[in-house]
Coordinates of C-alpha atoms in Angstrom, one line a residue:
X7 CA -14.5 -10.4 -14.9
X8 CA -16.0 -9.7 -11.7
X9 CA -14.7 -9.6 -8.2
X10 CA -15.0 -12.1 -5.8
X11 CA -15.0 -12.0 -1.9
X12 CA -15.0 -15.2 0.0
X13 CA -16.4 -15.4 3.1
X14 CA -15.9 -17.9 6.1
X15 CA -18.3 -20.7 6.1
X16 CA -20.5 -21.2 8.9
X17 CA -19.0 -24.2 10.6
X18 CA -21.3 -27.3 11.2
X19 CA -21.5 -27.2 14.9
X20 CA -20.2 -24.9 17.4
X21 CA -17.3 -26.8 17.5
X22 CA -16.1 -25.6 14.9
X23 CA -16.0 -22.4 16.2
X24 CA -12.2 -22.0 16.5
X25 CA -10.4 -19.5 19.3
X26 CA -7.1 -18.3 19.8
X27 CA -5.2 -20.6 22.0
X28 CA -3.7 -18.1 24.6
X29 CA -2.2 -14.3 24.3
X30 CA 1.3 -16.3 23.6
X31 CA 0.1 -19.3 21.3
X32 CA -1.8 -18.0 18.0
X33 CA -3.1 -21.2 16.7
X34 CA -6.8 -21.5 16.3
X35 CA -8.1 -24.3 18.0
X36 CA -11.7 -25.7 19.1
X37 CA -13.4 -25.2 22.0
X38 CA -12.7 -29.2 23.1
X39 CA -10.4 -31.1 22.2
X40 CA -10.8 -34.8 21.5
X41 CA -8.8 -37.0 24.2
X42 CA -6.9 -40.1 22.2
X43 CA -6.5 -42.2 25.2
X44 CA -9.1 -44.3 24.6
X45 CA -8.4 -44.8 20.5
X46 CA -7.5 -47.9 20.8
X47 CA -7.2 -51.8 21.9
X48 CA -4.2 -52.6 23.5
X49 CA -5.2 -51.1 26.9
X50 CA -8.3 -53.3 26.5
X51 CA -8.0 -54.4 30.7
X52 CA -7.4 -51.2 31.6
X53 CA -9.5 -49.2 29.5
X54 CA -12.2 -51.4 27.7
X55 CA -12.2 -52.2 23.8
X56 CA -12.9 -49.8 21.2
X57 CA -11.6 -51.4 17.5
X58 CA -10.6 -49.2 14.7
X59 CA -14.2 -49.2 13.3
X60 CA -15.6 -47.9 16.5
X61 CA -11.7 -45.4 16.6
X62 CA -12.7 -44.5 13.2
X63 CA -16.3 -43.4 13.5
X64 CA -15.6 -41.1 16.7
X65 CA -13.0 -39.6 14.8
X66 CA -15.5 -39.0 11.4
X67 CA -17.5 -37.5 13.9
X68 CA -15.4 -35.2 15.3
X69 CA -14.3 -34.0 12.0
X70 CA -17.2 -33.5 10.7
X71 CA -18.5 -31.6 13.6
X72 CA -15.7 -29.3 12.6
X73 CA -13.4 -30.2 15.2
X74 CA -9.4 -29.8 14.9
X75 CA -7.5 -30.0 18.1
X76 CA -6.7 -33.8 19.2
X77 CA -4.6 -34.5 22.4
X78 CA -3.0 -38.1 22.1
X79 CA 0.6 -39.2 23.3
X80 CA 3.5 -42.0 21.8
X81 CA 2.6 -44.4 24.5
X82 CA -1.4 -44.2 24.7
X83 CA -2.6 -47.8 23.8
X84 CA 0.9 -48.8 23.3
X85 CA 1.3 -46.7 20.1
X86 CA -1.8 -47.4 18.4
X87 CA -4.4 -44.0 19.3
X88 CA -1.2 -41.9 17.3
X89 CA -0.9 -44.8 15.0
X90 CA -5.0 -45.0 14.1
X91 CA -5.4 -41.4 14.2
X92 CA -2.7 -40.6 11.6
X93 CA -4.0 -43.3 9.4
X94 CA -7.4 -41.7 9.5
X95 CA -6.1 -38.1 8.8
X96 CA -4.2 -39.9 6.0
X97 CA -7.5 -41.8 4.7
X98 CA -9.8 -38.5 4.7
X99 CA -6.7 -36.3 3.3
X100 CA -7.7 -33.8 5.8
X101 CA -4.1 -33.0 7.9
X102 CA -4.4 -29.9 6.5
X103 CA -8.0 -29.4 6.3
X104 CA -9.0 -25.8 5.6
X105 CA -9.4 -24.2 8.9
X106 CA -8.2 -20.7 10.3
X107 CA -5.1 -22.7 10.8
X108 CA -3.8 -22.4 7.2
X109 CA -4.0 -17.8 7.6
X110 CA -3.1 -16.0 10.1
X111 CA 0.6 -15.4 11.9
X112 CA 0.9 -18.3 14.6
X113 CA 3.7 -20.4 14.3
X114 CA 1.7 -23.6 12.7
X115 CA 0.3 -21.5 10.2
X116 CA 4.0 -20.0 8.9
X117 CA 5.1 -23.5 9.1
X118 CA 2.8 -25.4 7.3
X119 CA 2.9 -21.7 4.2
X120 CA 6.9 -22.5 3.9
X121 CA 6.4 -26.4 3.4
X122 CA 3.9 -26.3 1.0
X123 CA 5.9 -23.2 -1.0
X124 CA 9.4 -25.3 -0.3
X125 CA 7.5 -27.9 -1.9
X126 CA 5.8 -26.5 -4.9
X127 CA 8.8 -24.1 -5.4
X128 CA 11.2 -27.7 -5.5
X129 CA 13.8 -26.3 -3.1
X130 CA 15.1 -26.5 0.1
X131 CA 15.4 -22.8 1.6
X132 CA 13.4 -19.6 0.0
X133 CA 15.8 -16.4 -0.1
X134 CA 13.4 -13.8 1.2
X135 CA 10.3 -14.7 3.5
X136 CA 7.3 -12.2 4.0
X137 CA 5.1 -12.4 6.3
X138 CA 2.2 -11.1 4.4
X139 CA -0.1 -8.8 7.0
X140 CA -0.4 -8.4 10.6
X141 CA -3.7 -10.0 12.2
X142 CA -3.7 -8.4 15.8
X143 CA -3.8 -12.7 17.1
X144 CA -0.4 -13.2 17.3
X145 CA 2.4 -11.7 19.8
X146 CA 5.3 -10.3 18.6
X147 CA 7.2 -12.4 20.0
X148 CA 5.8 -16.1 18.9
X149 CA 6.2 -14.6 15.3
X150 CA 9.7 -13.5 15.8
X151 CA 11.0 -17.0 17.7
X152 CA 9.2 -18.9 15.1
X153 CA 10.6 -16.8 11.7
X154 CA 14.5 -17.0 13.4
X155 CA 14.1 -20.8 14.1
X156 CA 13.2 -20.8 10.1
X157 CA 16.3 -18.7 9.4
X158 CA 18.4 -21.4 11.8
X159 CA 16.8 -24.2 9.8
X160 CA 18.3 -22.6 6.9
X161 CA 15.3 -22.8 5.3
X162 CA 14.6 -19.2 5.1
X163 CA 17.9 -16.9 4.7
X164 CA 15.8 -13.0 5.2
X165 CA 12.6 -11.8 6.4
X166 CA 10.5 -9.8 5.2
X167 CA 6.9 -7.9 6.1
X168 CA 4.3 -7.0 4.1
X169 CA 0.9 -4.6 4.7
X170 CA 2.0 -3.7 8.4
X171 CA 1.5 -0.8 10.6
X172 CA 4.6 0.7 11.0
X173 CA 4.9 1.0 14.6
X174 CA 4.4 -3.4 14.5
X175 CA 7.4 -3.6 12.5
X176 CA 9.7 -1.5 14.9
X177 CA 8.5 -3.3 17.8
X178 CA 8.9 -6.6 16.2
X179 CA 12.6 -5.6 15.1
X180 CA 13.3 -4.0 18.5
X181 CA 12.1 -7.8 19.7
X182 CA 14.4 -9.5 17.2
X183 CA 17.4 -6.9 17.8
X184 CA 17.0 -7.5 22.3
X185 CA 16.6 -11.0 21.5
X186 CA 19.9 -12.1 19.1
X187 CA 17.1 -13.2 16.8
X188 CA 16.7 -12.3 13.0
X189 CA 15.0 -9.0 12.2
X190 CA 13.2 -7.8 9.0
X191 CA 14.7 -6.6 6.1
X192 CA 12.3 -5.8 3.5
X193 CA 9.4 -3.9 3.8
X194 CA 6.5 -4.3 0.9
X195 CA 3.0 -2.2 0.5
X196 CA 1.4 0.0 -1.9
X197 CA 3.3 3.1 -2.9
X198 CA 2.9 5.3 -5.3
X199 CA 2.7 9.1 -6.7
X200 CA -1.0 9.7 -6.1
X201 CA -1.0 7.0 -3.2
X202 CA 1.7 8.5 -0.8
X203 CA 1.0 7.2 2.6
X204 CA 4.1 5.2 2.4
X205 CA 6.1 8.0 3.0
X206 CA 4.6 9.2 6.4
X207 CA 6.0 6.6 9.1
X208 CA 7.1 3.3 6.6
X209 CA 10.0 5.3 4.8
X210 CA 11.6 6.5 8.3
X211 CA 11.0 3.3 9.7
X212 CA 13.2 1.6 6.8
X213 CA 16.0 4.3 7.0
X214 CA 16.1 3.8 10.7
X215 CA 16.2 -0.2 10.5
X216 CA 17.9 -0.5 7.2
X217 CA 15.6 -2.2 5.2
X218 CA 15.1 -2.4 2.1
X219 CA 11.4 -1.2 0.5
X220 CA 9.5 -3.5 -2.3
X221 CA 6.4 -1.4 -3.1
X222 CA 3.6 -2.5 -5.2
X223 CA 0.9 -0.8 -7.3
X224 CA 3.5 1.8 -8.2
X225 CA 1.4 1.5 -11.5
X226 CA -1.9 2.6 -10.1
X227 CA -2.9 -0.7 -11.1
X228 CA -2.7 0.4 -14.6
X229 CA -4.4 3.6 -14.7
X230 CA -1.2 5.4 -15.2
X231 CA -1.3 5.8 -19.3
X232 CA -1.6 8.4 -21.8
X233 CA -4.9 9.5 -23.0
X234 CA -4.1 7.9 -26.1
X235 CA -2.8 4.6 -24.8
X236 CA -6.0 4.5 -22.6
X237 CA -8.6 5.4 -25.2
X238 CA -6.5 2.2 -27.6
X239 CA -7.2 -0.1 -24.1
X240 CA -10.4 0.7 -23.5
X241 CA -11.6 0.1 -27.3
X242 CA -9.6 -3.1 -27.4
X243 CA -11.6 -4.2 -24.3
X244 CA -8.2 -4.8 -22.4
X245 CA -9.5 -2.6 -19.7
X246 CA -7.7 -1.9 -16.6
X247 CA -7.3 -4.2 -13.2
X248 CA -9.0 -2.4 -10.3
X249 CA -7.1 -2.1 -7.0
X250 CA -10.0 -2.8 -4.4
X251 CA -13.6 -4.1 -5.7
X252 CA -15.2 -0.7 -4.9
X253 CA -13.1 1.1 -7.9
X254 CA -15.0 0.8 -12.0
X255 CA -12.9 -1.9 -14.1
X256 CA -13.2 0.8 -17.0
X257 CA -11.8 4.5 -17.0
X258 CA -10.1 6.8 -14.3
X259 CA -10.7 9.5 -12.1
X260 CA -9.7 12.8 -12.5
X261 CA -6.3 12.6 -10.2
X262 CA -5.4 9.8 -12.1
X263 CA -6.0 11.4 -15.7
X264 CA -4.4 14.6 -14.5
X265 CA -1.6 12.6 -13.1
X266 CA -0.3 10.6 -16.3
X267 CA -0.6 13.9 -18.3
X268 CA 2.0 15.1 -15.8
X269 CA 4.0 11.7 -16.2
X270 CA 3.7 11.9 -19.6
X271 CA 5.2 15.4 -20.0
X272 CA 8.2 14.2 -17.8
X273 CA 8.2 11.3 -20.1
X274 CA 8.7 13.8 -23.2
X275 CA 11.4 16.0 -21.0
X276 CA 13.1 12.5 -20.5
X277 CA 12.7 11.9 -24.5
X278 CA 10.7 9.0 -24.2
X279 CA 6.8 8.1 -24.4
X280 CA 6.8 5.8 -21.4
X281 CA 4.4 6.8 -18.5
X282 CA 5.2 4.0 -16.3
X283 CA 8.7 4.3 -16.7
X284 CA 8.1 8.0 -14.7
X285 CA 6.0 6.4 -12.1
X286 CA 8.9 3.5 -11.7
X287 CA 11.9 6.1 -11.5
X288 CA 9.4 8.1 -8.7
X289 CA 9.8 6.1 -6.4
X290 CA 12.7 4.9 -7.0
X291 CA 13.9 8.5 -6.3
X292 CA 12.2 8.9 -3.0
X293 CA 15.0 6.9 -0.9
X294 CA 17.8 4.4 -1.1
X295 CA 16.8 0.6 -1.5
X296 CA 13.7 0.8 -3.3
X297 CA 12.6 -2.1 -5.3
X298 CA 9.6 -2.0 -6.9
X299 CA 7.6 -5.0 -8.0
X300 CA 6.3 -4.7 -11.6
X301 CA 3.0 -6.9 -13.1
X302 CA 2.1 -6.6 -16.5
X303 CA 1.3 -9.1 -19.4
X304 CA 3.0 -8.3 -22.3
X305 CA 6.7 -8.2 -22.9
X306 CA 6.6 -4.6 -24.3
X307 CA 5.9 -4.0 -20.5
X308 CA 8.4 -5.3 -19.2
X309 CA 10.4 -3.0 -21.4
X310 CA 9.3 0.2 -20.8
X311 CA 9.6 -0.5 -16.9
X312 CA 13.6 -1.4 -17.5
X313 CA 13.9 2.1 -18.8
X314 CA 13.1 4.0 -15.5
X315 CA 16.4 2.0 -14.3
X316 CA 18.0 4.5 -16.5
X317 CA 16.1 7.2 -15.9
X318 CA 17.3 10.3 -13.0
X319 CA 14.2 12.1 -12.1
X320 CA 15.7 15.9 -11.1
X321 CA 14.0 17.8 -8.0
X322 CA 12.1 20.0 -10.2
X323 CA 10.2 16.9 -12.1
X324 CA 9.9 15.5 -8.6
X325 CA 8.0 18.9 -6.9
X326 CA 5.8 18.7 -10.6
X327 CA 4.7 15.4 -10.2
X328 CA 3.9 15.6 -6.4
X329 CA 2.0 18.7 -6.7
X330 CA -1.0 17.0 -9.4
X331 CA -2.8 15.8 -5.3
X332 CA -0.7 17.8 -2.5
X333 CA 0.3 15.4 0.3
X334 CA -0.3 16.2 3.7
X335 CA 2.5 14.2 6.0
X336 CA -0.1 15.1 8.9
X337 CA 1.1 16.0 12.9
X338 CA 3.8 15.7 14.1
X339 CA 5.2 15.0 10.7
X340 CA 4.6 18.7 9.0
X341 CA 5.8 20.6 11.9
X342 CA 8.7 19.0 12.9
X343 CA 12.0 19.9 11.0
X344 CA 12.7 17.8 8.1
X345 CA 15.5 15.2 9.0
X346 CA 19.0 17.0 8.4
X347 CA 20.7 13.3 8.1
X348 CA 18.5 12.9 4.8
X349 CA 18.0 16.3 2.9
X350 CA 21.9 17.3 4.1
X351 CA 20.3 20.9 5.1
X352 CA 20.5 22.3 8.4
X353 CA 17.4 23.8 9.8
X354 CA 17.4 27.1 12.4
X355 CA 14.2 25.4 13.8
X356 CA 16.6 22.1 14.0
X357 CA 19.3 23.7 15.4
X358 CA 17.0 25.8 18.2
X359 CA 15.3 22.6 19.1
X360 CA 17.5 21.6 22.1
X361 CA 14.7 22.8 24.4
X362 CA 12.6 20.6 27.2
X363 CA 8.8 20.8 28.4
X364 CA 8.6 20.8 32.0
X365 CA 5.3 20.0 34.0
X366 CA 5.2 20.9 37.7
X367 CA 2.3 19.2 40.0
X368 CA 1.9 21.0 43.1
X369 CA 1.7 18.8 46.4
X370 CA -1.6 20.0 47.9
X371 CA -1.7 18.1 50.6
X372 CA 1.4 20.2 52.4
X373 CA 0.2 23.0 50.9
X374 CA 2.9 23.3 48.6

């Protein structure tokens, strides 16, 4: 099994070159759009003939130049430009052709994700909608308007983001919050006790929006075994999945050997054998609301990761586990006081810390 990375085609013509539409409007579009007024026969006195043949070859054209942004309105040609140009779409099966238009975060491309999941899932509303990673195209506020008129729809009861700089989220729930509009909930990225990132912005930024976290690859995509029950995978052939295409499909590093020998004896302290079970009840110890998302491909997996809900990890197994790779919160983080509201300690540096910077700017030009 290899890994595969697919890369955007090079489009047929240059118009198929899509651009954002405008700093408020996400979409992808081309660089001209094709003007329906003329698709069409009823207007024949006013604006000459052109039959559905001669409709449907400009349109093939257009198409295939790689061209997706049409402009045509209900009374052009007395109906007929919307009427020919939605039987054409319907004849090449290309409405939802694959253009930028199906990824990204503009408000076509969130539409046209839920109605095809609505679809495939057979339901009417989806409990819990992500919005999967932020692409820098789309404003704040077009996502927000367009995830709230979801919610309103009732097709979508909570939100959810996914793979999202921190400070994005705040601002888009500060947005949400100004606005009287739905805010996120859920928070999901990759989270786990060698990979501890999560904890320097996206963990404050949950407590102080309540949501809820959903962290994935709390496994280390596998590589968190005993020697013994990796030594059994590796002869089997199972191997192990590989987070990013840059990491070996067989064996570990050193962290991650010296980290499931430390999981493994908390496993033992615990009275069980189950590695992942440790790594599940880590995180799950970290902070309220934690929800970790949990793969495997046999049922005797699925077992061993129920057990960590049993499973009370004390602060002594917790300062063991963390100190296999050291974590560095980084600045500010590690020199400001540890937040009294969550360890329930007071700090004298906390308590000190009422004190204000002052700059002063002298007014030269009155000598001052």
């Amino acid at each position: 099994m290899s890994d595969v990375t697919l890369l955007a085609s090079e489009p047929p013509t240059e118009l198929g070159r899509y651009r954002v539409l405008s700093s408020t409007a996400g979409i992808r579009v081309s660089p001209l759009q094709l003007g329906g007024m003329s698709i069409g026969d009823a207007w024949n006195g006013i604006m000459g003939t052109m039959s559905k043949p001669q409709s449907f070859k400009l349109l093939d054209a257009y198409f295939d130049a790689g061209g997706n942004f049409i402009d045509t309105a209900n009374i052009y040609q007395n109906e007929q430009s919307e009427i020919w140009i939605e039987e054409r779409v319907v004849q090449r099966n290309n409405r939802d052709q694959i253009t930028p238009n199906q990824g990204g975060n503009h408000r076509r491309s969130i539409h046209m994700s839920l109605r095809h999941s609505l679809k495939k899932l057979q339901t009417d509303y989806v409990d819990i909608f992500y919005l999967h990673w932020w692409d820098y195209t789309t404003s704040i506020k077009e996502i927000m308007d367009t995830l709230h008129h979801l919610v309103e729809q009732g097709k979508v009861l909570y939100l959810g983001i996914s793979d999202t700089p921190a400070w994005i989220v705040s601002a888009a729930n500060e947005n949400a919050m100004a606005t009287g509009k739905t805010p996120f909930s859920v928070y999901q990225d990759a989270w786990n006790v060698l990979m501890r990132d999560f904890e320097r912005e996206i963990i404050p930024m949950a407590r102080r929006y309540g949501m809820a976290l959903a962290p994935w690859n709390v496994l280390g995509s596998g590589k968190f075994q005993t020697r013994k029950a990796m030594e059994e995978r590796m002869s089997s052939g199972e191997g192990v999945r590989p987070l990013v295409k840059t990491r070996s499909h067989t064996g570990r590093t050193e962290d991650e050997e010296k980290i499931s020998d430390a999981l493994a004896n908390v496993a033992h302290e615990h009275g069980i054998e189950s590695v992942t079970a440790i790594a599940l009840a880590y995180v799950m110890s970290k902070t309220p609301n934690v929800f970790p998302l949990v793969g495997g491909r046999k049922v005797e997996h699925l077992q061993d990761n129920i057990k960590a809900l049993s499973i009370k990890l004390t602060d002594e197994q917790i300062k063991y586990l963390e100190s296999v790779k050291p974590f560095d919160l980084g600045w500010p983080n590690n020199f400001i006081s540890a937040d009294p509201n969550v360890t329930g300690k007071s700090d004298r540096m906390a308590r000190s810390s009422a004190c204000f910077s002052a700059t002063f700017v002298p007014d030269v030009k009155n000598g001052k």
